[in-house]
Coordinates of N, CA and C in Angstrom, one line a residue:
X1 N 65.7 57.9 223.6 CA 64.4 58.2 224.0 C 64.4 58.9 225.4
X2 N 63.5 60.0 225.5 CA 63.4 60.7 226.8 C 62.2 60.2 227.5
X3 N 62.4 59.4 228.6 CA 61.3 58.8 229.3 C 60.5 59.8 230.1
X4 N 61.2 60.8 230.6 CA 60.5 61.9 231.4 C 59.4 62.6 230.5
X5 N 59.8 63.0 229.3 CA 58.8 63.7 228.5 C 57.7 62.7 228.1
X6 N 58.0 61.5 227.8 CA 56.9 60.5 227.4 C 56.0 60.3 228.6
X7 N 56.5 60.2 229.8 CA 55.6 59.9 230.9 C 54.8 61.1 231.3
X8 N 55.4 62.3 231.2 CA 54.6 63.5 231.5 C 53.4 63.7 230.5
X9 N 53.6 63.2 229.3 CA 52.6 63.3 228.2 C 51.4 62.3 228.6
X10 N 51.7 61.2 229.2 CA 50.7 60.2 229.4 C 50.1 60.1 230.8
X11 N 50.8 60.7 231.8 CA 50.3 60.6 233.2 C 49.4 61.8 233.4
X12 N 48.2 61.5 233.9 CA 47.2 62.5 234.1 C 47.5 63.5 235.3
X13 N 47.6 62.9 236.5 CA 48.0 63.8 237.7 C 49.2 63.2 238.3
X14 N 50.2 64.1 238.3 CA 51.5 63.7 238.9 C 51.9 64.7 240.0
X15 N 52.1 64.1 241.2 CA 52.5 64.9 242.3 C 54.0 64.6 242.6
X16 N 54.8 65.6 242.5 CA 56.2 65.4 242.7 C 57.0 65.4 241.4
X17 N 58.3 65.1 241.5 CA 59.2 65.1 240.4 C 59.5 63.7 240.0
X18 N 59.6 63.4 238.7 CA 60.0 62.1 238.3 C 61.4 61.8 238.6
X19 N 61.7 60.5 238.8 CA 63.1 60.1 239.1 C 64.0 60.3 237.8
X20 N 65.2 59.8 237.9 CA 66.2 59.9 236.8 C 65.7 59.0 235.6
X21 N 66.3 59.3 234.5 CA 65.9 58.5 233.3 C 66.2 57.0 233.5
X22 N 67.4 56.7 234.1 CA 67.8 55.3 234.4 C 66.8 54.6 235.3
X23 N 66.4 55.3 236.4 CA 65.5 54.7 237.4 C 64.1 54.5 236.7
X24 N 63.7 55.5 235.9 CA 62.4 55.3 235.3 C 62.4 54.1 234.4
X25 N 63.5 54.0 233.6 CA 63.6 52.8 232.7 C 63.5 51.5 233.4
X26 N 64.2 51.4 234.6 CA 64.2 50.2 235.4 C 62.8 49.9 235.9
X27 N 62.1 50.9 236.4 CA 60.8 50.7 236.9 C 59.8 50.2 235.8
X28 N 59.9 50.9 234.6 CA 59.0 50.5 233.5 C 59.3 49.0 233.1
X29 N 60.6 48.6 233.1 CA 60.9 47.3 232.7 C 60.3 46.3 233.7
X30 N 60.3 46.7 234.9 CA 59.7 45.8 236.0 C 58.2 45.7 235.9
X31 N 57.6 46.8 235.7 CA 56.1 47.0 235.7 C 55.4 46.5 234.5
X32 N 56.0 46.7 233.3 CA 55.4 46.4 232.0 C 55.8 44.9 231.7
X33 N 55.0 44.3 230.8 CA 55.5 43.0 230.3 C 56.5 43.4 229.2
X34 N 57.3 42.4 228.7 CA 58.3 42.7 227.7 C 57.7 43.4 226.5
X35 N 56.6 42.8 226.0 CA 56.0 43.4 224.8 C 55.4 44.8 225.1
X36 N 54.8 45.0 226.2 CA 54.3 46.4 226.5 C 55.4 47.4 226.5
X37 N 56.5 47.0 227.1 CA 57.7 47.9 227.2 C 58.2 48.2 225.8
X38 N 58.4 47.1 225.0 CA 59.0 47.3 223.6 C 58.0 48.2 222.8
X39 N 56.7 47.9 222.9 CA 55.7 48.7 222.1 C 55.7 50.1 222.6
X40 N 55.7 50.4 223.9 CA 55.7 51.7 224.4 C 56.9 52.5 224.0
X41 N 58.1 51.9 224.1 CA 59.3 52.6 223.7 C 59.3 52.9 222.2
X42 N 58.9 51.9 221.4 CA 58.8 52.1 220.0 C 57.9 53.2 219.6
X43 N 56.7 53.2 220.1 CA 55.7 54.3 219.8 C 56.3 55.7 220.2
X44 N 56.9 55.7 221.4 CA 57.5 57.0 221.9 C 58.7 57.5 221.1
X45 N 59.4 56.5 220.4 CA 60.5 56.9 219.6 C 60.0 57.3 218.2
X46 N 58.7 57.2 217.9 CA 58.1 57.6 216.7 C 58.2 56.6 215.6
X47 N 58.3 55.3 215.9 CA 58.4 54.2 214.9 C 57.0 54.0 214.4
X48 N 56.9 53.6 213.1 CA 55.6 53.3 212.5 C 55.1 51.9 212.9
X49 N 53.8 51.7 212.7 CA 53.2 50.4 213.0 C 54.0 49.3 212.3
X50 N 54.3 49.5 211.1 CA 55.1 48.4 210.3 C 56.4 48.1 211.0
X51 N 57.1 49.1 211.5 CA 58.4 48.9 212.2 C 58.1 48.1 213.5
X52 N 57.1 48.5 214.2 CA 56.8 47.9 215.5 C 56.4 46.4 215.3
X53 N 55.6 46.2 214.2 CA 55.2 44.8 213.9 C 56.4 43.9 213.7
X54 N 57.5 44.4 213.1 CA 58.7 43.5 212.9 C 59.4 43.4 214.3
X55 N 59.4 44.4 215.1 CA 60.1 44.3 216.4 C 59.4 43.2 217.3
X56 N 58.1 43.4 217.5 CA 57.4 42.5 218.4 C 56.6 41.3 217.8
X57 N 56.6 41.2 216.5 CA 56.0 40.1 215.7 C 54.6 39.9 216.2
X58 N 53.8 41.0 216.1 CA 52.4 40.9 216.5 C 51.6 41.7 215.4
X59 N 50.3 41.5 215.4 CA 49.5 42.3 214.5 C 49.1 43.7 215.1
X60 N 48.6 44.5 214.2 CA 48.4 45.9 214.6 C 47.4 46.0 215.8
X61 N 46.4 45.2 215.8 CA 45.4 45.2 216.9 C 46.1 44.9 218.2
X62 N 46.9 43.9 218.3 CA 47.6 43.5 219.5 C 48.6 44.6 219.9
X63 N 49.3 45.2 219.0 CA 50.2 46.3 219.3 C 49.5 47.4 219.9
X64 N 48.4 47.8 219.4 CA 47.6 49.0 219.9 C 47.1 48.6 221.3
X65 N 46.7 47.4 221.5 CA 46.3 46.9 222.8 C 47.4 47.0 223.9
X66 N 48.6 46.5 223.5 CA 49.8 46.6 224.4 C 50.1 48.1 224.8
X67 N 50.0 49.0 223.8 CA 50.2 50.4 224.1 C 49.2 51.0 225.0
X68 N 47.9 50.6 224.8 CA 46.8 51.1 225.6 C 47.0 50.6 227.0
X69 N 47.3 49.4 227.2 CA 47.5 48.8 228.6 C 48.7 49.5 229.3
X70 N 49.8 49.7 228.5 CA 51.0 50.4 229.1 C 50.6 51.8 229.6
X71 N 49.8 52.5 228.8 CA 49.4 53.9 229.2 C 48.5 53.8 230.4
X72 N 47.7 52.8 230.5 CA 46.8 52.7 231.6 C 47.6 52.4 232.9
X73 N 48.6 51.5 232.8 CA 49.4 51.2 233.9 C 50.1 52.4 234.5
X74 N 50.5 53.3 233.6 CA 51.2 54.5 234.0 C 50.4 55.4 234.9
X75 N 49.1 55.3 234.8 CA 48.2 56.1 235.7 C 47.7 55.4 236.9
X76 N 48.3 54.2 237.2 CA 47.9 53.5 238.4 C 48.7 54.2 239.6
X77 N 48.1 54.5 240.7 CA 48.7 55.1 241.8 C 50.0 54.4 242.3
X78 N 49.9 53.1 242.3 CA 51.1 52.3 242.8 C 52.3 52.6 241.9
X79 N 52.1 52.6 240.6 CA 53.3 52.8 239.7 C 53.7 54.3 239.8
X80 N 52.7 55.2 239.8 CA 53.1 56.6 239.9 C 53.9 56.9 241.1
X81 N 53.6 56.3 242.2 CA 54.4 56.5 243.4 C 55.8 56.1 243.3
X82 N 56.0 55.0 242.6 CA 57.4 54.5 242.3 C 58.2 55.4 241.4
X83 N 57.5 56.0 240.5 CA 58.2 56.8 239.5 C 58.6 58.2 240.0
X84 N 57.9 58.6 241.1 CA 58.2 59.9 241.6 C 59.3 59.9 242.7
X85 N 60.1 60.9 242.7 CA 61.1 61.1 243.7 C 60.6 62.1 244.7
X86 N 60.6 61.7 246.0 CA 60.1 62.7 247.0 C 61.2 63.4 247.8
X87 N 62.2 63.8 247.1 CA 63.4 64.5 247.7 C 63.2 66.0 247.6

């Protein structure tokens, strides 16, 4: 999965350049709950709702909620600042 492309797709206003893939992954693991992270990654990898249901063992409504919250978190200034490299 390419974290950079996924983040650029979901972040509204981004000032600066995103960090490396490994750094982005570590930041997201820290900032998201385990389920939010798993659901976000699964959606971005193009998995179906049925596949995601088996991964996180939740219903469709909860899965969509986790995804929505994850996308919302990506647009918080505090998290955006961490994701950006100021070099």
